[in-house]
Short mmCIF file of C-alpha atoms in Angstrom, two decimals:
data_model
loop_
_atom_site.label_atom_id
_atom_site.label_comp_id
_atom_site.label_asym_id
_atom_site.label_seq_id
_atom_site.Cartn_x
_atom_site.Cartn_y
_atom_site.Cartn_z
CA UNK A 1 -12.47 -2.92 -6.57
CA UNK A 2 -13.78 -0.68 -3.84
CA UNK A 3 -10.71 0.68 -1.45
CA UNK A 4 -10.95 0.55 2.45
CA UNK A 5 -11.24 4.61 2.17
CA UNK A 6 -13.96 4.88 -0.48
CA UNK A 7 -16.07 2.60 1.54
CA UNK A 8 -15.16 4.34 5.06
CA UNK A 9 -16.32 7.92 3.38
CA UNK A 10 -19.64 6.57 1.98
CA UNK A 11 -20.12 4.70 5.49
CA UNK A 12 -20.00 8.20 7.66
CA UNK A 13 -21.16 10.55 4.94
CA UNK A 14 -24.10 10.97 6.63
CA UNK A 15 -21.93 12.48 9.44
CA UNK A 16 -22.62 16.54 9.76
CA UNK A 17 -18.94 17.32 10.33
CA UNK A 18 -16.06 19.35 7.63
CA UNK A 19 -15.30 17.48 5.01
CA UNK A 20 -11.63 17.54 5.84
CA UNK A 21 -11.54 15.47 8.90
CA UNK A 22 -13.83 13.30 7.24
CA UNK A 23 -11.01 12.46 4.94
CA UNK A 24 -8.31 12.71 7.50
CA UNK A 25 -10.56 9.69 9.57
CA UNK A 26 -10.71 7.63 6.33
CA UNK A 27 -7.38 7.61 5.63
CA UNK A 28 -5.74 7.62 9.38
CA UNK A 29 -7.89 4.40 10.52
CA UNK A 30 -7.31 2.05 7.45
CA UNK A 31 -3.43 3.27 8.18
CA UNK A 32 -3.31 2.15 11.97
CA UNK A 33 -5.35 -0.91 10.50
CA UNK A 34 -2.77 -1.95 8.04
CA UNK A 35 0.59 -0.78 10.72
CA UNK A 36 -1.54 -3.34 13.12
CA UNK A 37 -1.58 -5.74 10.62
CA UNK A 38 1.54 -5.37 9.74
CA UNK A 39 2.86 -5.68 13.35
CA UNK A 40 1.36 -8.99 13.63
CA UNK A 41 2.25 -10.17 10.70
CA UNK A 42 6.16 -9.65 11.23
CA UNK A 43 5.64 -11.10 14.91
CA UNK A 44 4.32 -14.09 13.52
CA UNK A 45 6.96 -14.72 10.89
CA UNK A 46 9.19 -14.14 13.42
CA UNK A 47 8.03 -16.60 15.72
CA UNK A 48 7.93 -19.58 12.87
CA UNK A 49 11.34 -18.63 11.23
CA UNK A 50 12.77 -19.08 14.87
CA UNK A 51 10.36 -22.04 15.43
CA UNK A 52 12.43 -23.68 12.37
CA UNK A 53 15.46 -22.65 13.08
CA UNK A 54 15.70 -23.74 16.59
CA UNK A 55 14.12 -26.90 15.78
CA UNK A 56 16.88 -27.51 13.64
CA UNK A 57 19.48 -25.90 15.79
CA UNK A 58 18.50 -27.79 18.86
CA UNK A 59 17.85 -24.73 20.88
CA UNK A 60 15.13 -24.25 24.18
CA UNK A 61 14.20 -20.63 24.04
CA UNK A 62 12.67 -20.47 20.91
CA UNK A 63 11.04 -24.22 20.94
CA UNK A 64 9.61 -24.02 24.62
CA UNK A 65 9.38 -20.74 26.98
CA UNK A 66 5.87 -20.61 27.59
CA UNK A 67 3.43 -17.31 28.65
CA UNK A 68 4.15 -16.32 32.26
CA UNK A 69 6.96 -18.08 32.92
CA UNK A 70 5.28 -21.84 32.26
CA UNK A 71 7.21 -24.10 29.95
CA UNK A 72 5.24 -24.41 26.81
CA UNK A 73 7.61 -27.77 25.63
CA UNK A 74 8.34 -29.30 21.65
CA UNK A 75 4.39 -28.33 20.86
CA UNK A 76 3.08 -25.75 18.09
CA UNK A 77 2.84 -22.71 20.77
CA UNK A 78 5.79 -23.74 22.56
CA UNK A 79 8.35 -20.64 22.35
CA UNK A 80 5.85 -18.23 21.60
CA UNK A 81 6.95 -16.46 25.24
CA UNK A 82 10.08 -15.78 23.37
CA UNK A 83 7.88 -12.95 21.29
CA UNK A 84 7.58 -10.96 24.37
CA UNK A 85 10.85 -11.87 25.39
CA UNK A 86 12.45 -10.10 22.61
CA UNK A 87 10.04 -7.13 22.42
CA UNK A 88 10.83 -6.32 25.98
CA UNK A 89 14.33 -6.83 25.41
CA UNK A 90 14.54 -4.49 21.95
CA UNK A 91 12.00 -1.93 23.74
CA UNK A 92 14.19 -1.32 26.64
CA UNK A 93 17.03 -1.23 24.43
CA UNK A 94 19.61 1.89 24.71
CA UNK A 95 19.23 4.54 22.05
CA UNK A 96 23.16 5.28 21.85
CA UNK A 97 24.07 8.62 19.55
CA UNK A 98 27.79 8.78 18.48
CA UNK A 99 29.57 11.90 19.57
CA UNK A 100 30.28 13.30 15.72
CA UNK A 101 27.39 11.55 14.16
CA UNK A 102 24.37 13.47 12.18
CA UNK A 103 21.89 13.36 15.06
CA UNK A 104 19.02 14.61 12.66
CA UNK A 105 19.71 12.06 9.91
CA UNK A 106 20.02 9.21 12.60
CA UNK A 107 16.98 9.91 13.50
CA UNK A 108 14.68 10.07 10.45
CA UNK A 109 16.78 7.60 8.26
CA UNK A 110 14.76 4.50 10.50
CA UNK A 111 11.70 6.20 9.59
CA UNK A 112 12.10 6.24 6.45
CA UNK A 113 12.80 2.63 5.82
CA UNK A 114 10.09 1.70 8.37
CA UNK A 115 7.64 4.26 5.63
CA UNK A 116 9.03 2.57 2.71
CA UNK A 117 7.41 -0.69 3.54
CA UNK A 118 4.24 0.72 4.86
CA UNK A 119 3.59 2.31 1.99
CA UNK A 120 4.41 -0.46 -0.08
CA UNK A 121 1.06 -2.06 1.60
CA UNK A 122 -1.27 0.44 0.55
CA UNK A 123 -1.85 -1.18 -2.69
CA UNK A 124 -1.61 -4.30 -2.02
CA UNK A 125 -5.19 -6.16 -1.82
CA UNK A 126 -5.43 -8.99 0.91
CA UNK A 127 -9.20 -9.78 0.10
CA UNK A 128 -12.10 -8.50 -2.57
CA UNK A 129 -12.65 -4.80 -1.06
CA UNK A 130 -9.62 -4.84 1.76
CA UNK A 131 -7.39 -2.11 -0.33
CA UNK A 132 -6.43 0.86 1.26
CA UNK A 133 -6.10 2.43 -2.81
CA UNK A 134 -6.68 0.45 -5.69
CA UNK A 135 -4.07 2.39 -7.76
CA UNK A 136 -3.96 1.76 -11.64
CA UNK A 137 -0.43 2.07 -11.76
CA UNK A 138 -0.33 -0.29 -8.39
CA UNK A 139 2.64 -2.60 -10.06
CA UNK A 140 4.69 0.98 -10.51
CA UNK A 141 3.76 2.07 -7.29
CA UNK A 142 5.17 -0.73 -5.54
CA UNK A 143 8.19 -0.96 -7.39
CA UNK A 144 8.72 2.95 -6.20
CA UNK A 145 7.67 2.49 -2.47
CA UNK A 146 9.72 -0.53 -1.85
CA UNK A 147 12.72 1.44 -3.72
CA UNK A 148 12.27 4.42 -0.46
CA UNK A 149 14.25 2.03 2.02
CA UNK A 150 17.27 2.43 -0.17
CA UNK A 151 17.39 6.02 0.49
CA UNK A 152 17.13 5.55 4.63
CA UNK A 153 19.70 2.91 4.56
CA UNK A 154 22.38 5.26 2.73
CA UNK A 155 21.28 8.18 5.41
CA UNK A 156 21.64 5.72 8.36
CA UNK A 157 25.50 4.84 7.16
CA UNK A 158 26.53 8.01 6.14
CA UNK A 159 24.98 9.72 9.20
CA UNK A 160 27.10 7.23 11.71
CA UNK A 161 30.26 9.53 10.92
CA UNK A 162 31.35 6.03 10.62
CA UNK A 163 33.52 4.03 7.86
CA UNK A 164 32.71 0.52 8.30
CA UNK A 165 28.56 1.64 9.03
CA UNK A 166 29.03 3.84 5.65
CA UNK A 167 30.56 0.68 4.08
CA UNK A 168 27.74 -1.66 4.98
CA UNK A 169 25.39 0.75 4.08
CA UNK A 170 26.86 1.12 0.61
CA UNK A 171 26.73 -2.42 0.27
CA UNK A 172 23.25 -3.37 1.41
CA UNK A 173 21.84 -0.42 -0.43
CA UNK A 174 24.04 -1.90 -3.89
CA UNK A 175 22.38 -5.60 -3.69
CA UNK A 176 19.33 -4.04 -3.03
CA UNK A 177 19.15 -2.20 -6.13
CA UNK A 178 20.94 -5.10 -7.73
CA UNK A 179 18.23 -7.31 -6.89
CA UNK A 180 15.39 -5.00 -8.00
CA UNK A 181 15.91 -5.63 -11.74
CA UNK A 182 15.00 -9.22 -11.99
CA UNK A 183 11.64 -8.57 -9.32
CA UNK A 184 11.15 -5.41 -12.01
CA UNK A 185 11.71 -7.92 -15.03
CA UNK A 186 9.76 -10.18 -13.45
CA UNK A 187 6.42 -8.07 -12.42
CA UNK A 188 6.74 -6.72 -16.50
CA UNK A 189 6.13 -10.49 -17.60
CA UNK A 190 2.96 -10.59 -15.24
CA UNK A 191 1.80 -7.30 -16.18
CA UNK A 192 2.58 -8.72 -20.53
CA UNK A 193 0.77 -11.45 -19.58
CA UNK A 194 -3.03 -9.90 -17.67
CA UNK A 195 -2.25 -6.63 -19.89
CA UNK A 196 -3.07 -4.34 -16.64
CA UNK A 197 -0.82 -2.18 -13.86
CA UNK A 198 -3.70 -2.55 -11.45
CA UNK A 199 -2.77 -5.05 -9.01
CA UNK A 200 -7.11 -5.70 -8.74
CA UNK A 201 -7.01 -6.85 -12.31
CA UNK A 202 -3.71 -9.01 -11.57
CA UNK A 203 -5.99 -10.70 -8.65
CA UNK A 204 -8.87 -11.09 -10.67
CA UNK A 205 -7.01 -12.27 -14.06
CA UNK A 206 -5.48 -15.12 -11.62
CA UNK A 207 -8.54 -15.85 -10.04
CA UNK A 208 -10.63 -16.19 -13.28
CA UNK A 209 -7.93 -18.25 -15.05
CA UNK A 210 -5.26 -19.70 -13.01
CA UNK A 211 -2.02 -18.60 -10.50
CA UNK A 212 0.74 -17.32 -13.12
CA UNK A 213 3.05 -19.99 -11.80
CA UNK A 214 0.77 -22.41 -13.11
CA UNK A 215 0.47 -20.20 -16.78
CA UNK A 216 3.21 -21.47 -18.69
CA UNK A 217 6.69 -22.57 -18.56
CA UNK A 218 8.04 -19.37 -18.18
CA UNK A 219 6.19 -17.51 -15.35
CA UNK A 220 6.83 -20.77 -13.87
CA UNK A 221 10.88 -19.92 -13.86
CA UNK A 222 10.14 -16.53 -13.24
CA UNK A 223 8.31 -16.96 -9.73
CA UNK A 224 11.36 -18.62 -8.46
CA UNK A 225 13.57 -16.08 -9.97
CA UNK A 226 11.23 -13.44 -7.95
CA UNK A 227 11.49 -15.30 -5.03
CA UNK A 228 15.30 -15.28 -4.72
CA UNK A 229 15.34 -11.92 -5.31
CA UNK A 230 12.85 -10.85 -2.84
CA UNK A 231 14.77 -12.98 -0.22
CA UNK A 232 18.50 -11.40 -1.42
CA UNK A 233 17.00 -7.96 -1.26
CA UNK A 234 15.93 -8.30 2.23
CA UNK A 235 19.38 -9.65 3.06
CA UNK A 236 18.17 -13.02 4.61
CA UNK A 237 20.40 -15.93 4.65
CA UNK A 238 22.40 -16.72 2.30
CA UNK A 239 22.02 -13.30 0.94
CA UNK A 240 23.00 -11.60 4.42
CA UNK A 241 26.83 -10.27 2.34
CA UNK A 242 26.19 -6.68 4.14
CA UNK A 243 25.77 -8.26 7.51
CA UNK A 244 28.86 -10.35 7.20
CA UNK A 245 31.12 -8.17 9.73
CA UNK A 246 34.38 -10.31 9.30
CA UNK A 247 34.04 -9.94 5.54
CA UNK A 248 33.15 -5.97 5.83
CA UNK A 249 36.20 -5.19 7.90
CA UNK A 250 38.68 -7.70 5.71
CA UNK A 251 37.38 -5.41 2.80
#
């Protein structure tokens, strides 16, 4: 499979300029692509995950603010004003710094989990040729990037000076890595199974055969063993333990 910056260096070879920034253009434009896409994508998840949850919560804002102040009501874009809502409200947020807190490590530990899961999309195809890098080791490679957040949320505790942030941070950072052997387990029966690392060959065994859910008994059990996992590790409901503030203070 052909990666977004092969194709974007054979487009502009032609191009009389250093090879360098020829490089440096190939691989900075498929990344603001991809943090675009990315945006979006969490924006719209977002939006339906409250859509649900308000539905089922009986709540107004996120079922039927509108755009520019016009009530959208119980339809499929009501409460997508709520979007902006919230981005305005978490832009203009306050960027508080405790008094005897590690002002460096505050600082870079966000970035770090933020680059964790950007990287993680790098090998990740969404269509046939729409790969930033078409690793050979792409299974490994995503297992390793989406490991990096662990590291930013142990900075972020630590550097609070605080012990209840330090707490949480221990125990977010413990399911996380908990949860990471049965996705690892899980990704080593896929890879047993199409007998490749490269994530292209995954997508191309599936699509020449069948979805690996559908392959036998076992990959069957093991999707929704994946799926738990993925949802514990990102601390979602249920799984939200390190969030639980009356449960982190009780100890």
């Amino acid at each position: 499979m052909t990666s977004i910056v092969d194709s974007i260096l054979s487009a502009i070879s032609f191009i009389n300029i250093d090879v360098n920034i020829l490089l440096l253009f190939a691989v900075v434009v498929p990344g603001l692509v991809l943090f675009i896409l990315m945006a979006l994508n969490v924006m719209l998840s977002v939006y339906f995950e409250r859509k649900v949850a308000a539905f089922m919560q009986d709540r107004l804002g996120p079922m039927e603010v509108g755009i520019f102040g016009f009530k959208g009501g119980k339809k499929f874009w009501g409460g997508i004003g709520q979007i902006f809502a919230d981005t305005v409200k978490l832009l203009t947020k306050e960027d508080i710094m405790p008094a005897n807190a590690d002002k460096v490590l505050m600082l870079v530990s966000p970035f770090i989990i933020v680059a964790g899961a950007l990287l993680t999309f790098i090998g990740i195809p969404f269509s046939d040729g729409l790969i930033v890098s078409d690793f050979n080791i792409g299974i490994l490679y995503i297992i390793a990037m989406s490991s990096v957040g662990v590291i930013g949320v142990i900075l972020a505790g630590w550097s609070s000076n605080n012990k209840w942030s330090l707490y949480g941070a221990m125990r977010s950072a413990a399911q996380i890595i908990s949860y990471e052997i049965p996705i690892g387990l899980n990704l080593l029966l896929i890879v047993i199974v199409c007998g490749s690392l490269q994530i292209s060959d995954i997508v191309q065994w599936q699509a020449d055969n069948r979805w690996f859910i559908f392959h036998s008994p076992f990959t069957f059990i093991a999707f929704f063993i994946f799926f738990i996992s993925v949802v514990a590790e990102t601390n979602r409901t249920p799984f939200d333990i390190p969030e639980a503030e009356s449960e982190l203070v009780a100890g």
